Amino acid sequence: MEKQKKLYLGTNTKMYKTIAQTQKFLTRLREETEDISREKLELFVIPSYTALYHARQCVQPHEIRLGAQNMGWEDTGQFSGEISPLMIRETGADLVMIGHSERRHVLLETDEMERKKVACALRHNLTPLLCVGETEEEKRLGLSDERLRTQLKAGLYGLAPEEAAKLWIAYEPVWAIGVGGTPASKEYAEEKHGVIRRCVEELFGKETGRKIPLLYGGSVHGENAPELIQRENIDGLFIGRAAWQAESFASIIRTVLPLWIRR
Ligand code: PGA
């Protein structure tokens, strides 16, 4: 059967790459992947705010989509230090990550803040990539599903199905992310993607819920990427450290894309 969806593969470079490093990375990634058809592949990179405009000069949107790592929820106003959706659009980016674990747990963002950001992004025609995931403690207490459902129901509250259809969601368990993180097993990741899928179907109807791309993130690397991508509810991978060298990222793309197409 012909697949409707694309495979979503992307990286967030966190607070690591300068403007020059981002340009070098993107130029290399474009060269490394230029022979790979984008028909079934949605490739995206989320650099730092300061690099976004320069990043757009290096690559075309049809080659690599660019996103911001965060966003304020007002268009303009007395919000020193925030970046508005208008400013993100001005850089040429059309994607915005919302509620990454580091924003929620280090910078203490709440579900209500994420909700306002998601709604604001949609108003400005930016694709929101909402990140959700339980902590180690919540997992230990058997509260993972409740936590995911709360983050989704609160973060997506009030959206119409046609708005929700534009969303991307990343499942990133907090305990799996970054140095010292343990990647979720393919079984565990698929189970939680199932919880997320059922929740968005319940909120927005089966047809819309089925279409929303669900990406897994948290210590993805060359070895576990192939098994993760073959699970039914995993539509893509959101990769950190293992994708920050263009060659390693391209090698993951080359390995998983054919597997996903055959899935
Ligand atoms: P990691 O990062 O792949 O380095 O664990 C994932 C993320 O923070 O999105």
Short mmCIF file of C-alpha atoms and ligand atoms in Angstrom, two decimals:
data_model
loop_
_atom_site.label_atom_id
_atom_site.label_comp_id
_atom_site.label_asym_id
_atom_site.label_seq_id
_atom_site.Cartn_x
_atom_site.Cartn_y
_atom_site.Cartn_z
CA MET A 1 0.00 0.00 0.00
CA GLU A 2 1.24 3.47 -0.87
CA LYS A 3 2.28 5.37 2.25
CA GLN A 4 0.75 8.81 2.73
CA LYS A 5 3.27 10.02 5.25
CA LYS A 6 6.87 11.00 4.92
CA LEU A 7 9.64 9.87 7.22
CA TYR A 8 10.55 12.73 9.58
CA LEU A 9 14.21 12.98 10.51
CA GLY A 10 15.64 15.97 12.27
CA THR A 11 18.01 17.36 14.83
CA ASN A 12 18.01 20.10 17.41
CA THR A 13 21.52 21.44 17.91
CA LYS A 14 20.64 22.87 21.37
CA MET A 15 23.11 25.54 22.61
CA TYR A 16 26.07 24.05 20.80
CA LYS A 17 26.64 25.41 17.32
CA THR A 18 27.67 29.00 16.52
CA ILE A 19 26.60 30.68 13.28
CA ALA A 20 29.74 29.53 11.46
CA GLN A 21 29.44 25.97 12.80
CA THR A 22 25.77 25.81 11.82
CA GLN A 23 26.54 26.95 8.28
CA LYS A 24 29.31 24.41 7.96
CA PHE A 25 27.07 21.64 9.29
CA LEU A 26 24.17 22.50 6.99
CA THR A 27 26.31 22.87 3.90
CA ARG A 28 27.86 19.48 4.58
CA LEU A 29 24.50 17.87 5.34
CA ARG A 30 23.08 19.23 2.09
CA GLU A 31 26.02 17.81 0.13
CA GLU A 32 25.82 14.47 1.93
CA THR A 33 22.10 14.10 1.21
CA GLU A 34 21.63 15.79 -2.17
CA ASP A 35 21.11 12.49 -4.00
CA ILE A 36 18.38 11.36 -1.58
CA SER A 37 14.88 12.10 -2.88
CA ARG A 38 12.80 14.27 -0.57
CA GLU A 39 9.60 12.70 -1.83
CA LYS A 40 9.40 10.45 1.24
CA LEU A 41 11.75 12.34 3.53
CA GLU A 42 11.14 15.42 5.66
CA LEU A 43 14.58 16.49 6.79
CA PHE A 44 14.83 19.30 9.34
CA VAL A 45 17.38 21.07 11.50
CA ILE A 46 16.69 23.26 14.52
CA PRO A 47 19.70 25.52 15.16
CA SER A 48 20.07 28.38 17.65
CA TYR A 49 18.06 31.55 17.06
CA THR A 50 21.13 33.55 16.10
CA ALA A 51 22.05 31.10 13.35
CA LEU A 52 18.58 30.81 11.79
CA TYR A 53 18.83 33.61 9.26
CA HIS A 54 22.32 32.56 8.15
CA ALA A 55 21.22 28.94 8.04
CA ARG A 56 18.51 29.84 5.54
CA GLN A 57 21.15 31.33 3.25
CA CYS A 58 22.93 27.93 3.09
CA VAL A 59 20.04 25.59 2.28
CA GLN A 60 16.69 25.71 0.52
CA PRO A 61 13.51 24.77 2.41
CA HIS A 62 12.89 21.82 0.08
CA GLU A 63 16.35 20.44 0.98
CA ILE A 64 16.32 21.02 4.73
CA ARG A 65 13.52 22.63 6.72
CA LEU A 66 14.61 24.94 9.50
CA GLY A 67 13.02 25.51 12.86
CA ALA A 68 13.49 27.58 16.01
CA GLN A 69 14.16 25.95 19.38
CA ASN A 70 11.54 27.98 21.23
CA MET A 71 9.23 30.97 20.83
CA GLY A 72 7.39 33.61 22.86
CA TRP A 73 3.57 33.47 22.65
CA GLU A 74 2.88 37.14 21.82
CA ASP A 75 3.48 38.92 18.54
CA THR A 76 5.11 41.97 20.15
CA GLY A 77 5.27 43.51 23.61
CA GLN A 78 7.14 43.94 26.85
CA PHE A 79 8.84 40.55 26.86
CA SER A 80 12.57 41.24 27.04
CA GLY A 81 14.59 38.27 25.94
CA GLU A 82 11.75 36.57 24.06
CA ILE A 83 11.57 35.97 20.31
CA SER A 84 8.20 36.42 18.64
CA PRO A 85 6.70 34.33 15.83
CA LEU A 86 7.06 37.34 13.52
CA MET A 87 10.81 37.35 14.15
CA ILE A 88 11.08 33.63 13.50
CA ARG A 89 9.20 33.99 10.22
CA GLU A 90 11.52 36.82 9.25
CA THR A 91 14.50 34.44 9.41
CA GLY A 92 12.88 32.11 6.87
CA ALA A 93 12.20 29.30 9.35
CA ASP A 94 8.73 27.75 9.29
CA LEU A 95 8.96 25.25 12.13
CA VAL A 96 9.17 25.79 15.87
CA MET A 97 9.98 23.34 18.65
CA ILE A 98 7.80 23.80 21.70
CA GLY A 99 8.20 22.33 25.18
CA HIS A 100 11.49 20.50 24.79
CA SER A 101 12.36 18.69 28.02
CA GLU A 102 15.11 21.20 28.76
CA ARG A 103 12.60 24.06 28.50
CA ARG A 104 10.14 22.27 30.76
CA HIS A 105 12.55 20.93 33.36
CA VAL A 106 15.47 23.35 33.41
CA LEU A 107 13.63 26.55 32.49
CA LEU A 108 10.39 25.53 34.26
CA GLU A 109 7.92 26.03 31.42
CA THR A 110 4.39 24.82 32.13
CA ASP A 111 1.79 23.03 30.01
CA GLU A 112 -0.15 26.29 29.87
CA MET A 113 2.86 28.13 28.43
CA GLU A 114 3.28 25.39 25.82
CA ARG A 115 -0.41 25.67 24.94
CA LYS A 116 -0.10 29.40 24.29
CA LYS A 117 3.00 28.83 22.15
CA VAL A 118 1.37 26.09 20.06
CA ALA A 119 -1.70 28.27 19.39
CA CYS A 120 0.46 31.28 18.56
CA ALA A 121 2.68 29.27 16.19
CA LEU A 122 -0.37 28.02 14.31
CA ARG A 123 -1.77 31.55 14.01
CA HIS A 124 1.45 32.52 12.25
CA ASN A 125 1.62 29.51 9.99
CA LEU A 126 4.59 28.01 11.80
CA THR A 127 4.54 24.23 12.24
CA PRO A 128 4.68 23.47 15.97
CA LEU A 129 6.76 20.47 17.03
CA LEU A 130 5.40 19.82 20.51
CA CYS A 131 7.66 17.69 22.72
CA VAL A 132 6.21 15.53 25.46
CA GLY A 133 7.71 12.95 27.78
CA GLU A 134 7.62 11.62 31.31
CA THR A 135 10.37 11.90 33.93
CA GLU A 136 12.12 8.91 35.46
CA GLU A 137 10.12 9.38 38.66
CA GLU A 138 6.80 9.43 36.79
CA LYS A 139 7.83 6.25 34.98
CA ARG A 140 8.78 4.55 38.26
CA LEU A 141 5.41 5.45 39.77
CA GLY A 142 3.53 4.13 36.74
CA LEU A 143 2.37 7.62 35.79
CA SER A 144 3.87 7.82 32.29
CA ASP A 145 0.61 7.52 30.36
CA GLU A 146 -1.14 10.04 32.60
CA ARG A 147 1.73 12.47 32.17
CA LEU A 148 1.71 12.16 28.39
CA ARG A 149 -2.05 12.55 28.21
CA THR A 150 -1.90 15.61 30.48
CA GLN A 151 0.81 17.26 28.40
CA LEU A 152 -1.19 16.61 25.24
CA LYS A 153 -4.62 17.55 26.56
CA ALA A 154 -3.31 20.74 28.21
CA GLY A 155 -0.85 21.68 25.47
CA LEU A 156 -3.32 21.17 22.63
CA TYR A 157 -6.42 22.43 24.42
CA GLY A 158 -8.84 24.35 22.24
CA LEU A 159 -7.36 23.41 18.86
CA ALA A 160 -9.69 22.56 16.01
CA PRO A 161 -8.93 19.33 14.10
CA GLU A 162 -7.80 21.30 11.04
CA GLU A 163 -5.25 23.13 13.20
CA ALA A 164 -4.13 19.92 14.90
CA ALA A 165 -3.53 18.41 11.46
CA LYS A 166 -0.58 20.80 11.07
CA LEU A 167 1.16 19.66 14.26
CA TRP A 168 4.13 17.41 14.75
CA ILE A 169 4.69 15.70 18.09
CA ALA A 170 7.92 14.32 19.53
CA TYR A 171 7.90 11.73 22.31
CA GLU A 172 11.08 12.33 24.28
CA PRO A 173 11.18 10.61 27.67
CA VAL A 174 13.20 12.85 29.98
CA TRP A 175 15.26 9.89 31.23
CA ALA A 176 16.31 9.03 27.69
CA ILE A 177 17.64 12.44 26.64
CA GLY A 178 21.24 13.59 26.53
CA VAL A 179 24.51 12.50 28.10
CA GLY A 180 23.73 9.76 30.64
CA GLY A 181 20.30 9.09 29.10
CA THR A 182 19.14 5.54 28.40
CA PRO A 183 17.35 5.15 25.08
CA ALA A 184 13.82 3.75 25.29
CA SER A 185 13.55 0.21 23.91
CA LYS A 186 11.66 -0.15 20.65
CA GLU A 187 8.83 -1.88 22.51
CA TYR A 188 8.55 0.84 25.14
CA ALA A 189 8.76 3.63 22.57
CA GLU A 190 6.07 2.00 20.43
CA GLU A 191 3.81 1.50 23.44
CA LYS A 192 4.03 5.18 24.39
CA HIS A 193 3.60 6.28 20.78
CA GLY A 194 0.40 4.21 20.88
CA VAL A 195 -0.75 6.13 23.97
CA ILE A 196 -0.04 9.42 22.18
CA ARG A 197 -1.75 8.24 18.98
CA ARG A 198 -4.90 7.22 20.86
CA CYS A 199 -4.94 10.51 22.75
CA VAL A 200 -4.74 12.67 19.60
CA GLU A 201 -7.35 10.49 17.91
CA GLU A 202 -9.61 11.00 20.90
CA LEU A 203 -9.03 14.77 20.83
CA PHE A 204 -9.23 15.44 17.10
CA GLY A 205 -10.86 12.40 15.53
CA LYS A 206 -9.35 9.27 14.04
CA GLU A 207 -8.54 10.69 10.64
CA THR A 208 -6.62 13.72 11.93
CA GLY A 209 -5.04 11.77 14.79
CA ARG A 210 -3.67 9.19 12.38
CA LYS A 211 -2.03 11.84 10.25
CA ILE A 212 -0.09 13.68 12.98
CA PRO A 213 3.57 12.66 12.72
CA LEU A 214 4.90 11.19 15.96
CA LEU A 215 8.68 11.29 16.30
CA TYR A 216 10.78 9.48 18.87
CA GLY A 217 13.73 11.28 20.52
CA GLY A 218 16.16 10.45 23.31
CA SER A 219 19.59 8.88 22.71
CA VAL A 220 18.83 7.81 19.16
CA HIS A 221 21.98 6.61 17.40
CA GLY A 222 23.06 4.58 14.40
CA GLU A 223 22.40 1.23 16.08
CA ASN A 224 18.92 1.77 17.53
CA ALA A 225 17.53 3.98 14.75
CA PRO A 226 16.67 1.06 12.38
CA GLU A 227 14.62 -0.91 14.94
CA LEU A 228 12.79 2.19 16.18
CA ILE A 229 11.80 3.28 12.70
CA GLN A 230 10.16 -0.04 11.94
CA ARG A 231 7.50 0.33 14.63
CA GLU A 232 4.00 1.15 13.49
CA ASN A 233 3.41 4.40 15.36
CA ILE A 234 6.90 5.84 14.99
CA ASP A 235 6.88 8.25 12.04
CA GLY A 236 10.30 9.73 12.55
CA LEU A 237 13.31 10.33 14.75
CA PHE A 238 14.32 13.49 16.55
CA ILE A 239 18.03 13.12 17.14
CA GLY A 240 20.49 15.05 19.28
CA ARG A 241 24.13 14.14 19.68
CA ALA A 242 24.25 11.40 17.03
CA ALA A 243 23.22 13.85 14.31
CA TRP A 244 25.52 16.76 15.02
CA GLN A 245 28.14 15.55 12.55
CA ALA A 246 26.69 15.77 9.06
CA GLU A 247 28.31 12.48 8.00
CA SER A 248 26.83 10.52 10.92
CA PHE A 249 23.42 12.06 10.40
CA ALA A 250 23.53 11.27 6.68
CA SER A 251 24.52 7.70 7.44
CA ILE A 252 21.49 7.27 9.76
CA ILE A 253 19.25 8.74 7.04
CA ARG A 254 20.63 6.33 4.43
CA THR A 255 20.10 3.36 6.73
CA VAL A 256 16.59 4.08 7.95
CA LEU A 257 14.87 5.57 4.90
CA PRO A 258 14.78 2.33 2.85
CA LEU A 259 13.69 0.35 5.93
CA TRP A 260 10.87 2.77 6.56
CA ILE A 261 9.74 2.73 2.92
CA ARG A 262 9.57 -1.10 3.04
CA ARG A 263 7.84 -1.14 6.45
P1 PGA B 1 19.95 13.15 22.39
O1 PGA B 1 19.01 14.44 22.43
O2 PGA B 1 19.67 12.40 21.12
O3 PGA B 1 21.34 13.70 22.44
O4 PGA B 1 19.60 12.31 23.59
C1 PGA B 1 17.66 14.33 22.09
C2 PGA B 1 16.93 15.62 22.32
O5 PGA B 1 17.21 16.37 23.27
O6 PGA B 1 16.03 15.94 21.53
#
